[in-house]
Amino acid sequence: MSMGKDAVQQVKDIVTGMVTGGASLAGWSAGEAVLLGAKAEEATTARLALGQDFNAAVDASIAEAEMVLVMDVFCKALAETGDADAAFDKVVAMKMQAAGDAPGNETAQKVARATYADAIKGGLAPQAAMLSAFLSAGATMRLAASGAAAATH
């Protein structure tokens, strides 16, 4: 199925607006929210072109775009302090605040901390350990959200 240029632009505008607005409401700065929206739109458009369904494409793209900002916060904090653990704590605090009362938030924090510590002990660079922790915590949050959604249906 082929979409015309107008339809593609409408999808891009919807995704950019939706993600930018959501990111802003979640506590990201205006610049960060715009970056998240643009990155999510770019990734969603590519996924849709490959035939992925819209909701799955958007969900995967938001998490992917958010990784850019999380890594930016981590790397800046690491450069400022020279302390990878302090930089990781800054990312965890930021993510906890953004997630609020979302299902699995506290469990995801524990998973992130354990994954980070294991990765560091295993010899990964702090940046790779942080990314590993973020991916594991994200998977934990998605599982919790799917359980919460199943419980309400």
PDB file of C-alpha atoms in Angstrom:
ATOM      1  CA  MET A   1       0.000   0.000   0.000  1.00  0.00           C
ATOM      2  CA  SER A   2       1.405   3.372  -1.003  1.00  0.00           C
ATOM      3  CA  MET A   3       0.651   6.643   0.737  1.00  0.00           C
ATOM      4  CA  GLY A   4       0.617   9.933  -1.110  1.00  0.00           C
ATOM      5  CA  LYS A   5       2.873  12.838  -0.169  1.00  0.00           C
ATOM      6  CA  ASP A   6       0.055  14.623   1.668  1.00  0.00           C
ATOM      7  CA  ALA A   7      -0.769  11.549   3.749  1.00  0.00           C
ATOM      8  CA  VAL A   8       2.886  11.013   4.608  1.00  0.00           C
ATOM      9  CA  GLN A   9       3.252  14.653   5.679  1.00  0.00           C
ATOM     10  CA  GLN A  10       0.106  14.392   7.812  1.00  0.00           C
ATOM     11  CA  VAL A  11       1.501  11.324   9.578  1.00  0.00           C
ATOM     12  CA  LYS A  12       4.817  13.117  10.143  1.00  0.00           C
ATOM     13  CA  ASP A  13       3.024  16.161  11.565  1.00  0.00           C
ATOM     14  CA  ILE A  14       0.840  14.010  13.833  1.00  0.00           C
ATOM     15  CA  VAL A  15       3.780  12.034  15.209  1.00  0.00           C
ATOM     16  CA  THR A  16       5.950  15.122  15.700  1.00  0.00           C
ATOM     17  CA  GLY A  17       3.164  17.024  17.442  1.00  0.00           C
ATOM     18  CA  MET A  18       2.052  14.095  19.569  1.00  0.00           C
ATOM     19  CA  VAL A  19       5.545  13.206  20.773  1.00  0.00           C
ATOM     20  CA  THR A  20       6.638  16.809  21.273  1.00  0.00           C
ATOM     21  CA  GLY A  21       3.513  17.565  23.306  1.00  0.00           C
ATOM     22  CA  GLY A  22       3.833  14.397  25.348  1.00  0.00           C
ATOM     23  CA  ALA A  23       7.506  15.011  26.027  1.00  0.00           C
ATOM     24  CA  SER A  24       6.778  18.545  27.151  1.00  0.00           C
ATOM     25  CA  LEU A  25       4.059  17.319  29.520  1.00  0.00           C
ATOM     26  CA  ALA A  26       6.459  14.671  30.854  1.00  0.00           C
ATOM     27  CA  GLY A  27       8.878  17.356  31.969  1.00  0.00           C
ATOM     28  CA  TRP A  28      11.368  17.570  29.101  1.00  0.00           C
ATOM     29  CA  SER A  29      12.489  21.093  28.221  1.00  0.00           C
ATOM     30  CA  ALA A  30      11.066  22.711  25.089  1.00  0.00           C
ATOM     31  CA  GLY A  31      14.252  22.030  23.107  1.00  0.00           C
ATOM     32  CA  GLU A  32      14.424  18.439  24.285  1.00  0.00           C
ATOM     33  CA  ALA A  33      10.739  17.902  23.490  1.00  0.00           C
ATOM     34  CA  VAL A  34      11.221  19.213  19.946  1.00  0.00           C
ATOM     35  CA  LEU A  35      14.249  16.960  19.466  1.00  0.00           C
ATOM     36  CA  LEU A  36      12.285  13.963  20.756  1.00  0.00           C
ATOM     37  CA  GLY A  37       9.429  14.792  18.389  1.00  0.00           C
ATOM     38  CA  ALA A  38      11.721  15.114  15.376  1.00  0.00           C
ATOM     39  CA  LYS A  39      13.659  11.927  16.152  1.00  0.00           C
ATOM     40  CA  ALA A  40      10.473   9.951  16.799  1.00  0.00           C
ATOM     41  CA  GLU A  41       8.942  11.212  13.552  1.00  0.00           C
ATOM     42  CA  GLU A  42      12.036  10.220  11.599  1.00  0.00           C
ATOM     43  CA  ALA A  43      12.110   6.720  13.079  1.00  0.00           C
ATOM     44  CA  THR A  44       8.329   6.239  12.805  1.00  0.00           C
ATOM     45  CA  THR A  45       8.311   7.232   9.141  1.00  0.00           C
ATOM     46  CA  ALA A  46      11.024   4.671   8.422  1.00  0.00           C
ATOM     47  CA  ARG A  47       9.160   1.939  10.315  1.00  0.00           C
ATOM     48  CA  LEU A  48       5.910   2.724   8.506  1.00  0.00           C
ATOM     49  CA  ALA A  49       7.727   2.564   5.169  1.00  0.00           C
ATOM     50  CA  LEU A  50       8.820  -0.956   6.140  1.00  0.00           C
ATOM     51  CA  GLY A  51       5.211  -1.919   6.825  1.00  0.00           C
ATOM     52  CA  GLN A  52       5.105  -1.797  10.627  1.00  0.00           C
ATOM     53  CA  ASP A  53       1.739  -0.845  12.099  1.00  0.00           C
ATOM     54  CA  PHE A  54       1.385   2.745  13.318  1.00  0.00           C
ATOM     55  CA  ASN A  55       1.072   2.170  17.081  1.00  0.00           C
ATOM     56  CA  ALA A  56       4.023  -0.215  17.252  1.00  0.00           C
ATOM     57  CA  ALA A  57       6.096   2.106  15.067  1.00  0.00           C
ATOM     58  CA  VAL A  58       5.388   5.121  17.283  1.00  0.00           C
ATOM     59  CA  ASP A  59       6.015   3.205  20.529  1.00  0.00           C
ATOM     60  CA  ALA A  60       9.386   1.898  19.353  1.00  0.00           C
ATOM     61  CA  SER A  61      10.372   5.253  17.905  1.00  0.00           C
ATOM     62  CA  ILE A  62       9.653   7.211  21.079  1.00  0.00           C
ATOM     63  CA  ALA A  63      11.862   4.918  23.150  1.00  0.00           C
ATOM     64  CA  GLU A  64      14.585   5.140  20.526  1.00  0.00           C
ATOM     65  CA  ALA A  65      14.424   8.935  20.418  1.00  0.00           C
ATOM     66  CA  GLU A  66      14.407   9.178  24.189  1.00  0.00           C
ATOM     67  CA  MET A  67      17.684   7.251  24.308  1.00  0.00           C
ATOM     68  CA  VAL A  68      19.388  10.163  22.566  1.00  0.00           C
ATOM     69  CA  LEU A  69      18.362  12.559  25.327  1.00  0.00           C
ATOM     70  CA  VAL A  70      19.117  10.145  28.136  1.00  0.00           C
ATOM     71  CA  MET A  71      22.601   9.551  26.761  1.00  0.00           C
ATOM     72  CA  ASP A  72      23.075  13.302  26.378  1.00  0.00           C
ATOM     73  CA  VAL A  73      22.175  13.894  30.034  1.00  0.00           C
ATOM     74  CA  PHE A  74      24.446  11.050  31.136  1.00  0.00           C
ATOM     75  CA  CYS A  75      27.424  12.147  29.046  1.00  0.00           C
ATOM     76  CA  LYS A  76      27.130  15.790  30.138  1.00  0.00           C
ATOM     77  CA  ALA A  77      26.868  14.791  33.799  1.00  0.00           C
ATOM     78  CA  LEU A  78      29.829  12.444  33.385  1.00  0.00           C
ATOM     79  CA  ALA A  79      31.893  15.211  31.773  1.00  0.00           C
ATOM     80  CA  GLU A  80      30.941  17.658  34.556  1.00  0.00           C
ATOM     81  CA  THR A  81      31.607  15.370  37.502  1.00  0.00           C
ATOM     82  CA  GLY A  82      33.963  12.712  36.190  1.00  0.00           C
ATOM     83  CA  ASP A  83      31.858  10.306  38.248  1.00  0.00           C
ATOM     84  CA  ALA A  84      29.907   7.717  36.250  1.00  0.00           C
ATOM     85  CA  ASP A  85      27.826   6.665  39.258  1.00  0.00           C
ATOM     86  CA  ALA A  86      26.768  10.255  39.965  1.00  0.00           C
ATOM     87  CA  ALA A  87      25.913  10.724  36.285  1.00  0.00           C
ATOM     88  CA  PHE A  88      23.855   7.527  36.355  1.00  0.00           C
ATOM     89  CA  ASP A  89      22.034   8.713  39.490  1.00  0.00           C
ATOM     90  CA  LYS A  90      21.158  11.947  37.672  1.00  0.00           C
ATOM     91  CA  VAL A  91      19.625   9.987  34.786  1.00  0.00           C
ATOM     92  CA  VAL A  92      17.696   7.727  37.165  1.00  0.00           C
ATOM     93  CA  ALA A  93      16.301  10.724  39.052  1.00  0.00           C
ATOM     94  CA  MET A  94      15.269  12.396  35.805  1.00  0.00           C
ATOM     95  CA  LYS A  95      13.582   9.245  34.489  1.00  0.00           C
ATOM     96  CA  MET A  96      11.805   8.598  37.806  1.00  0.00           C
ATOM     97  CA  GLN A  97      10.394  12.114  37.754  1.00  0.00           C
ATOM     98  CA  ALA A  98       9.295  11.802  34.114  1.00  0.00           C
ATOM     99  CA  ALA A  99       7.668   8.405  34.712  1.00  0.00           C
ATOM    100  CA  GLY A 100       5.756   9.617  37.755  1.00  0.00           C
ATOM    101  CA  ASP A 101       3.208   7.047  38.908  1.00  0.00           C
ATOM    102  CA  ALA A 102       3.495   4.862  35.815  1.00  0.00           C
ATOM    103  CA  PRO A 103       3.150   1.133  36.469  1.00  0.00           C
ATOM    104  CA  GLY A 104       6.494  -0.520  37.104  1.00  0.00           C
ATOM    105  CA  ASN A 105       8.380   2.720  37.748  1.00  0.00           C
ATOM    106  CA  GLU A 106       9.947   1.646  41.046  1.00  0.00           C
ATOM    107  CA  THR A 107      10.726  -1.849  39.773  1.00  0.00           C
ATOM    108  CA  ALA A 108      12.276  -0.361  36.644  1.00  0.00           C
ATOM    109  CA  GLN A 109      14.532   1.793  38.817  1.00  0.00           C
ATOM    110  CA  LYS A 110      15.743  -1.294  40.693  1.00  0.00           C
ATOM    111  CA  VAL A 111      16.287  -3.158  37.423  1.00  0.00           C
ATOM    112  CA  ALA A 112      18.220  -0.203  36.006  1.00  0.00           C
ATOM    113  CA  ARG A 113      20.489   0.034  39.030  1.00  0.00           C
ATOM    114  CA  ALA A 114      21.193  -3.717  39.071  1.00  0.00           C
ATOM    115  CA  THR A 115      21.778  -3.829  35.309  1.00  0.00           C
ATOM    116  CA  TYR A 116      24.115  -0.832  35.464  1.00  0.00           C
ATOM    117  CA  ALA A 117      26.125  -2.314  38.336  1.00  0.00           C
ATOM    118  CA  ASP A 118      26.371  -5.710  36.595  1.00  0.00           C
ATOM    119  CA  ALA A 119      27.469  -4.094  33.336  1.00  0.00           C
ATOM    120  CA  ILE A 120      30.167  -2.044  35.078  1.00  0.00           C
ATOM    121  CA  LYS A 121      31.385  -5.140  36.943  1.00  0.00           C
ATOM    122  CA  GLY A 122      31.388  -6.972  33.613  1.00  0.00           C
ATOM    123  CA  GLY A 123      33.750  -4.404  32.130  1.00  0.00           C
ATOM    124  CA  LEU A 124      31.437  -2.284  29.987  1.00  0.00           C
ATOM    125  CA  ALA A 125      32.183   1.407  29.572  1.00  0.00           C
ATOM    126  CA  PRO A 126      29.911   3.601  31.705  1.00  0.00           C
ATOM    127  CA  GLN A 127      28.048   4.843  28.615  1.00  0.00           C
ATOM    128  CA  ALA A 128      27.325   1.289  27.469  1.00  0.00           C
ATOM    129  CA  ALA A 129      26.323   0.272  30.997  1.00  0.00           C
ATOM    130  CA  MET A 130      23.916   3.222  31.174  1.00  0.00           C
ATOM    131  CA  LEU A 131      22.389   2.314  27.819  1.00  0.00           C
ATOM    132  CA  SER A 132      22.025  -1.314  28.926  1.00  0.00           C
ATOM    133  CA  ALA A 133      20.314  -0.188  32.131  1.00  0.00           C
ATOM    134  CA  PHE A 134      17.976   2.137  30.229  1.00  0.00           C
ATOM    135  CA  LEU A 135      16.964  -0.635  27.809  1.00  0.00           C
ATOM    136  CA  SER A 136      16.302  -3.094  30.647  1.00  0.00           C
ATOM    137  CA  ALA A 137      14.312  -0.535  32.636  1.00  0.00           C
ATOM    138  CA  GLY A 138      12.291   0.354  29.535  1.00  0.00           C
ATOM    139  CA  ALA A 139      11.431  -3.299  28.960  1.00  0.00           C
ATOM    140  CA  THR A 140      10.351  -3.562  32.607  1.00  0.00           C
ATOM    141  CA  MET A 141       8.089  -0.515  32.228  1.00  0.00           C
ATOM    142  CA  ARG A 142       6.520  -1.887  29.038  1.00  0.00           C
ATOM    143  CA  LEU A 143       5.816  -5.237  30.703  1.00  0.00           C
ATOM    144  CA  ALA A 144       4.256  -3.496  33.695  1.00  0.00           C
ATOM    145  CA  ALA A 145       2.163  -1.299  31.407  1.00  0.00           C
ATOM    146  CA  SER A 146       0.951  -4.307  29.431  1.00  0.00           C
ATOM    147  CA  GLY A 147      -0.043  -6.022  32.685  1.00  0.00           C
ATOM    148  CA  ALA A 148      -1.862  -2.923  33.881  1.00  0.00           C
ATOM    149  CA  ALA A 149      -3.646  -2.616  30.546  1.00  0.00           C
ATOM    150  CA  ALA A 150      -4.645  -6.294  30.608  1.00  0.00           C
ATOM    151  CA  ALA A 151      -5.997  -5.902  34.138  1.00  0.00           C
ATOM    152  CA  THR A 152      -8.330  -3.087  33.051  1.00  0.00           C
ATOM    153  CA  HIS A 153      -9.850  -5.021  30.149  1.00  0.00           C
TER     154      HIS A 153
END
